[in-house]
Amino acid sequence: MSERGVRVQQREQTRQALLREGRRLFSDRGYAAVSLAEIVLAAGVTKGALYHHFAGKPELFHAVLEEVQQEVGRRVAAVADGQDDPWGQFAAGCQEFLTAATDPDIQRIMLIDGPAVLGWAEWRAMDEAASGRHLADALTSLVDAGIIAPRPVAPLVHLLSGAMNEAALWLAASRDPGDLEHTREALRQLLEALRTD
Amino acid sequence: MSERGVRVQQREQTRQALLREGRRLFSDRGYAAVSLAEIVLAAGVTKGALYHHFAGKPELFHAVLEEVQQEVGRRVAAVADGQDDPWGQFAAGCQEFLTAATDPDIQRIMLIDGPAVLGWAEWRAMDEAASGRHLADALTSLVDAGIIAPRPVAPLVHLLSGAMNEAALWLAASRDPGDLEHTREALRQLLEALRTD
DNA sequence: ACTTTTCACATACCAACGGTACGCGAAAGA
DNA sequence: TCTTTCGCGTACCGTTGGTATGTGAAAAGT
């Protein structure tokens, strides 16, 4: 069986503990308010271990963010794949993203601290590799299928991505339970505007 | 004439110097990468002066952000007032915001660091008081005038605000000069989707 | 005119933080 | 069994945001 050796096994365990506690603390109180001392204490290791696995605090955050974005990307892709027609995949994916991004833990890391810590360009590149790619693919499919008018998809990707990000942040802070459905309906209408028919 | 006293005059001058250099450095290199020592050096004063005027680094940033947002708000309002019909005010205001937010200096402070430094809730409240309010007012007018279907405007405000913010960030990093016009056109189409007719 | 008070700001200092240099001991390889 | 590797702990450093206190000139009081 997988004789992985006690060395690599312990190594991975330490790395996972750092990622787990880092993610928990970052999402609870924000990147700037969490010290490395806290993280290594919670993970049961020392700063030496942290700097053995990650080049620094931003790189640890980068790894945490990547984990979060992959999760969201998988959720969106899973829901989209449940639909069979291109438009259904597109609409369902957007709505699922709106739901996923409403999680406060995900928000703080992915939407608030992400751009500020890593810079917008790097943050955008990571988002593109995770969930943003699905949005671009879906829009391209819709253009190819003639369901929406031919156009550059990049502007639409950013307009829609930004709209859903901000709406999710607002919904997480909102106390009116009807806001979610109103937002879904408004988003649905905006998406419908793209159709050719 | 305005016998303002040399005390209050010097006081205001120092405060303005701190705001000016703080804004310059924050927009150039980001909030976290700028030290208070740099700011007070550039402003020609000491940390004592800074802490006499502001409670701390976040409060200085808050004052800078407020200045930036007020400027953007005035630009949007000025262009909107140039139109006479409600729909024209709405559309022109949105397009002007897109242009204003493309300025890299404004972006870093208003869109990147703002939410991370002050928290999303406070950032949103400031945006609401500056330019966001105009968007809500315009949408409300359109509903009242029967130009767009009756609906809660809050979801739309956040969807559109987020769309324009993210698009502006993308445009500032884009090197294709056609992107701006494509984005304008896409935004125009999304806005048209709201009309009743 | 002289004294007192105010206050805008400078100076000196501190605790905490991110980061680095180096040592150690057990596991892996020879 | 000897050597090497390496995952990690320990001790330390420079910088940073923040604070406590001093100071001198302008304003206020008499």
XYZ file of C-alpha atoms (C1' of nucleotides) in Angstrom:
454
model
C 0.000 0.000 0.000
C 0.932 3.643 0.053
C 4.185 3.458 2.044
C 4.540 7.195 2.091
C 7.178 7.384 4.743
C 6.749 9.088 8.079
C 8.662 12.148 6.894
C 6.392 13.243 4.034
C 3.363 12.247 6.064
C 4.258 14.505 8.987
C 5.232 17.227 6.562
C 1.858 17.203 4.886
C 0.103 17.114 8.227
C 1.947 20.216 9.415
C 1.203 22.008 6.165
C -2.479 21.171 6.381
C -2.645 22.339 9.993
C -1.143 25.706 8.997
C -3.559 26.071 6.096
C -6.513 25.087 8.258
C -5.772 27.451 11.129
C -4.676 30.201 8.778
C -7.928 29.970 6.899
C -9.952 29.970 10.102
C -8.190 33.001 11.585
C -8.020 34.967 8.328
C -11.719 34.513 7.676
C -12.618 35.338 11.276
C -10.654 38.514 11.816
C -9.024 39.451 8.510
C -5.494 39.138 7.191
C -3.959 42.193 8.852
C -5.364 41.477 12.311
C -3.961 37.951 12.515
C -0.325 37.470 13.559
C 1.874 34.591 12.513
C 2.410 33.826 16.202
C -1.315 33.151 16.550
C -1.417 30.895 13.534
C 1.518 28.723 14.531
C 0.200 28.538 18.095
C -3.195 27.348 16.878
C -1.541 24.867 14.526
C 0.642 23.539 17.320
C 3.936 24.332 15.605
C 6.412 27.234 15.546
C 7.373 29.979 13.148
C 10.216 27.831 11.922
C 7.726 25.337 10.549
C 5.676 28.056 8.884
C 8.667 29.543 7.130
C 9.776 26.095 6.098
C 6.512 25.610 4.198
C 5.736 29.139 3.046
C 7.961 32.022 2.007
C 6.086 34.450 4.229
C 2.714 35.682 5.386
C 1.453 36.693 1.928
C 2.389 33.280 0.520
C 0.477 31.497 3.270
C -2.515 33.668 2.457
C -2.047 32.889 -1.210
C -2.258 29.168 -0.499
C -5.366 29.650 1.648
C -7.030 31.790 -1.015
C -6.266 29.230 -3.673
C -7.965 26.559 -1.581
C -11.064 28.719 -1.091
C -11.311 29.653 -4.757
C -10.932 26.057 -5.898
C -13.808 25.100 -3.619
C -16.042 27.798 -5.027
C -15.025 26.918 -8.565
C -15.922 23.274 -7.999
C -19.323 24.221 -6.547
C -20.120 26.415 -9.542
C -18.955 23.797 -12.029
C -20.933 21.050 -10.309
C -24.200 22.967 -10.458
C -23.588 24.087 -14.026
C -22.918 20.515 -15.120
C -26.293 19.551 -13.706
C -27.925 21.551 -16.512
C -27.909 20.289 -20.068
C -28.473 23.375 -22.191
C -25.828 26.140 -22.415
C -28.100 28.881 -21.151
C -29.165 26.805 -18.170
C -25.547 26.079 -17.311
C -24.744 29.765 -17.496
C -27.681 30.967 -15.412
C -27.410 28.187 -12.834
C -23.674 28.740 -12.456
C -24.181 32.432 -11.822
C -26.862 31.812 -9.227
C -24.744 29.185 -7.506
C -21.790 31.554 -7.353
C -24.026 34.139 -5.735
C -24.977 31.606 -3.082
C -21.457 30.328 -2.476
C -19.979 33.793 -2.174
C -22.496 34.710 0.502
C -20.581 32.610 3.032
C -18.847 35.154 5.312
C -15.794 32.939 5.704
C -15.296 32.822 1.977
C -16.001 36.526 1.519
C -13.363 37.930 3.819
C -10.605 35.914 2.191
C -11.770 35.851 -1.417
C -13.413 39.233 -1.868
C -12.068 41.594 0.791
C -8.486 40.734 1.633
C -7.570 38.940 -1.587
C -7.092 41.971 -3.833
C -5.502 44.082 -1.086
C -2.961 41.480 0.051
C -1.888 40.041 -3.292
C -2.701 42.980 -5.526
C -5.591 43.112 -7.949
C -3.710 41.621 -10.895
C -2.642 38.474 -9.076
C -6.010 38.131 -7.401
C -7.752 38.424 -10.756
C -5.448 35.820 -12.271
C -6.292 33.371 -9.495
C -10.003 34.034 -9.833
C -9.696 33.529 -13.553
C -8.061 30.140 -13.001
C -10.767 29.068 -10.560
C -14.353 30.232 -11.073
C -13.871 33.063 -13.542
C -12.818 30.648 -16.239
C -16.157 28.882 -16.073
C -17.931 32.177 -16.620
C -15.841 32.990 -19.668
C -16.316 29.488 -21.065
C -20.065 29.650 -20.580
C -20.323 33.015 -22.303
C -18.188 31.813 -25.203
C -20.419 28.771 -25.594
C -23.480 31.000 -25.662
C -21.974 33.167 -28.369
C -20.963 30.121 -30.417
C -24.447 28.661 -30.053
C -25.949 31.943 -31.208
C -27.898 32.362 -27.996
C -26.373 35.735 -27.258
C -25.111 38.252 -29.769
C -21.469 37.975 -30.862
C -19.290 40.261 -28.775
C -16.032 40.269 -26.826
C -16.752 38.219 -23.740
C -14.039 39.751 -21.521
C -15.977 42.931 -20.662
C -19.032 40.875 -19.823
C -17.022 38.539 -17.627
C -15.801 41.426 -15.503
C -19.110 43.245 -15.372
C -20.951 40.113 -14.285
C -18.238 38.882 -11.968
C -18.083 42.226 -10.223
C -21.843 42.426 -9.981
C -22.076 39.024 -8.317
C -19.153 39.693 -5.972
C -20.566 42.937 -4.681
C -24.087 41.585 -4.450
C -22.828 38.633 -2.407
C -21.058 40.960 0.015
C -24.220 42.958 0.420
C -26.407 39.908 0.885
C -24.151 38.543 3.621
C -24.621 41.765 5.590
C -28.295 42.088 4.783
C -30.912 41.145 7.336
C -33.915 41.103 5.022
C -34.358 37.487 3.876
C -36.195 38.699 0.796
C -33.102 40.448 -0.512
C -31.639 37.217 -1.842
C -34.647 36.476 -4.032
C -34.850 40.072 -5.245
C -31.187 39.937 -6.186
C -31.624 36.617 -7.965
C -34.505 38.086 -9.933
C -32.592 41.242 -10.843
C -29.578 39.207 -11.917
C -31.821 36.955 -13.964
C -33.206 39.967 -15.773
C -29.769 41.384 -16.465
C -28.638 38.063 -17.890
C -31.732 37.838 -20.074
C -30.747 41.151 -21.641
C -27.885 39.404 -23.355
C -30.060 37.048 -25.373
C -30.483 37.748 -29.018
C -34.165 36.792 -29.281
C -11.075 90.248 6.137
C -10.755 86.701 7.266
C -8.582 87.143 10.365
C -8.252 83.420 10.848
C -5.345 83.531 13.262
C -1.961 82.050 12.547
C -2.701 79.036 14.754
C -5.689 77.639 12.869
C -4.078 78.562 9.570
C -0.929 76.554 10.280
C -3.047 73.747 11.657
C -5.051 73.435 8.491
C -1.923 73.622 6.383
C -0.341 70.724 8.273
C -3.487 68.662 8.000
C -3.706 69.251 4.265
C -0.048 68.298 3.825
C -0.642 65.008 5.639
C -3.717 64.273 3.545
C -1.936 65.179 0.335
C 1.172 63.069 0.946
C -0.856 60.254 2.450
C -3.050 60.115 -0.620
C -0.076 60.190 -2.929
C 1.800 57.414 -1.154
C -1.266 55.242 -0.523
C -2.296 55.395 -4.167
C 1.246 54.754 -5.356
C 2.184 51.772 -3.270
C -0.872 50.728 -1.258
C -1.879 51.184 2.357
C 0.154 48.356 3.905
C 3.402 49.197 2.123
C 3.479 52.819 3.288
C 4.810 53.628 6.755
C 3.762 56.575 8.853
C 7.410 57.627 8.983
C 7.389 58.083 5.209
C 4.225 60.114 5.256
C 5.328 62.529 7.941
C 8.730 62.886 6.275
C 7.116 63.752 2.945
C 4.761 66.161 4.661
C 7.651 67.823 6.481
C 6.315 67.147 9.961
C 6.697 64.437 12.604
C 4.583 61.618 13.962
C 3.490 63.886 16.779
C 1.717 66.091 14.252
C 0.064 63.133 12.564
C -1.296 61.734 15.812
C -2.464 65.188 16.789
C -4.681 65.311 13.709
C -5.662 61.655 13.278
C -6.278 58.884 15.761
C -4.072 56.460 13.850
C -3.154 55.086 10.459
C -6.640 53.760 9.610
C -8.188 57.135 10.466
C -5.763 58.950 8.181
C -6.681 56.531 5.428
C -10.351 57.088 6.203
C -9.939 60.832 5.696
C -8.061 60.272 2.426
C -10.686 57.850 1.164
C -13.454 60.281 2.017
C -11.733 62.949 -0.050
C -11.366 60.613 -3.027
C -14.961 59.419 -2.866
C -16.322 62.941 -2.607
C -14.399 63.855 -5.754
C -15.803 60.907 -7.669
C -19.279 61.632 -6.363
C -19.061 65.227 -7.548
C -17.869 64.145 -10.993
C -20.745 61.714 -11.377
C -23.300 64.230 -10.143
C -21.964 66.942 -12.440
C -22.271 64.793 -15.562
C -25.672 63.477 -14.545
C -26.962 67.013 -14.008
C -25.934 67.833 -17.563
C -28.700 65.546 -18.806
C -32.326 66.555 -18.519
C -34.270 63.302 -18.706
C -34.059 60.718 -15.879
C -32.808 57.931 -18.098
C -30.082 60.112 -19.550
C -28.953 61.137 -16.067
C -28.808 57.522 -15.029
C -26.907 56.251 -18.066
C -24.517 59.203 -18.215
C -23.796 58.941 -14.489
C -22.937 55.262 -14.831
C -20.631 55.868 -17.766
C -18.922 58.761 -15.998
C -18.355 56.616 -12.918
C -16.765 53.999 -15.134
C -14.390 56.620 -16.471
C -13.570 58.180 -13.114
C -12.896 54.839 -11.456
C -10.387 53.946 -14.157
C -7.868 56.341 -12.633
C -5.268 54.096 -10.961
C -4.756 56.536 -8.107
C -8.416 56.434 -7.273
C -8.647 52.670 -7.697
C -6.024 51.613 -5.220
C -7.534 53.699 -2.442
C -11.231 53.452 -3.257
C -11.591 49.930 -4.620
C -8.655 47.844 -3.385
C -7.566 49.010 0.041
C -10.795 50.662 1.130
C -12.764 47.527 2.006
C -9.741 45.723 3.467
C -8.567 48.555 5.715
C -11.880 49.857 7.004
C -14.004 46.732 6.614
C -16.643 46.237 3.965
C -19.500 47.651 6.029
C -17.838 50.982 6.709
C -16.500 51.197 3.168
C -19.972 50.566 1.790
C -21.453 53.217 4.076
C -18.929 55.770 2.804
C -19.562 54.822 -0.810
C -23.273 55.108 -0.192
C -22.822 58.630 1.178
C -20.710 59.657 -1.827
C -21.459 58.209 -5.243
C -23.678 55.243 -4.350
C -26.421 57.563 -3.213
C -26.696 59.097 -6.676
C -27.158 55.660 -8.172
C -29.957 54.800 -5.755
C -31.634 58.147 -6.330
C -31.462 57.763 -10.097
C -32.965 54.285 -9.979
C -35.729 55.435 -7.672
C -36.558 58.284 -10.044
C -36.721 55.848 -12.936
C -39.122 53.614 -11.035
C -41.283 56.603 -10.048
C -41.348 57.815 -13.638
C -42.397 54.373 -14.808
C -39.342 54.025 -17.015
C -38.226 50.837 -15.339
C -40.453 48.258 -13.707
C -41.208 48.716 -10.011
C -38.770 46.724 -7.891
C -36.571 47.078 -4.822
C -33.701 49.272 -5.950
C -31.151 48.089 -3.364
C -30.254 44.842 -5.164
C -29.821 46.710 -8.416
C -27.625 49.326 -6.769
C -25.212 46.669 -5.578
C -25.231 44.631 -8.756
C -24.546 47.686 -10.901
C -22.088 49.255 -8.489
C -20.089 46.053 -8.290
C -20.188 45.602 -12.041
C -18.790 49.080 -12.643
C -16.151 48.783 -9.919
C -14.754 45.542 -11.239
C -14.959 46.654 -14.839
C -13.034 49.810 -13.971
C -10.292 47.783 -12.304
C -10.036 45.591 -15.350
C -9.984 48.502 -17.755
C -7.175 50.211 -15.868
C -5.020 47.097 -16.288
C -6.132 46.451 -19.850
C -3.911 47.365 -22.750
C -6.463 47.027 -25.518
C -7.899 50.520 -26.075
C -11.051 48.986 -27.541
C -11.939 47.409 -24.218
C -13.346 50.637 -22.862
C -15.852 51.015 -25.671
C -16.813 47.342 -25.535
C -17.421 47.674 -21.810
C -19.465 50.830 -22.292
C -21.563 49.038 -24.874
C -22.072 45.973 -22.686
C -23.015 48.126 -19.724
C -25.416 50.091 -21.910
C -27.109 46.872 -22.937
C -27.402 45.657 -19.362
C -28.936 48.950 -18.318
C -31.410 48.815 -21.213
C -32.614 45.483 -19.851
C -34.218 47.314 -16.973
C -36.574 49.400 -19.096
C -40.225 48.442 -19.146
C -40.858 49.142 -22.809
C 2.183 95.240 29.598
C 2.364 91.214 31.945
C 0.827 86.741 33.291
C -1.524 82.519 32.391
C -3.454 79.185 29.571
C -3.920 76.773 25.422
C -2.452 73.883 21.884
C 0.045 72.418 17.741
C 3.751 69.825 17.354
C 8.521 67.552 18.415
C 11.187 64.038 20.941
C 12.008 59.786 23.037
C 10.501 55.586 23.829
C 7.949 50.896 23.791
C 5.674 46.495 22.578
C 4.542 43.693 18.772
C 5.220 42.098 14.401
C 7.259 39.860 10.151
C 11.337 37.912 8.989
C 16.196 35.565 9.442
C 20.150 32.726 11.073
C 21.328 28.788 12.995
C 21.133 24.578 15.603
C 19.213 19.926 16.508
C 17.518 15.368 16.137
C 15.200 11.830 13.865
C 14.303 9.639 9.473
C 16.159 8.295 4.948
C 19.828 6.642 2.161
C 24.427 4.239 1.419
C 26.493 1.599 11.062
C 27.761 5.775 9.194
C 26.396 9.752 6.647
C 23.206 12.814 4.753
C 18.941 14.982 4.509
C 15.446 17.882 6.128
C 11.493 19.194 8.913
C 11.290 22.114 12.450
C 12.506 24.634 16.995
C 15.089 28.557 19.197
C 16.996 32.873 19.568
C 17.409 37.046 17.674
C 16.850 41.479 14.660
C 14.931 45.690 12.242
C 10.845 47.995 11.437
C 6.418 49.460 12.482
C 2.229 51.576 14.687
C 1.371 53.671 18.784
C 2.140 56.401 23.345
C 3.860 59.475 26.975
C 5.785 63.602 27.750
C 8.172 67.892 26.883
C 8.242 72.721 24.632
C 7.618 77.031 22.749
C 4.820 80.247 20.649
C 0.193 82.113 20.047
C -4.004 83.272 22.214
C -6.652 84.653 26.236
C -7.142 86.840 30.501
C -6.309 90.896 33.707
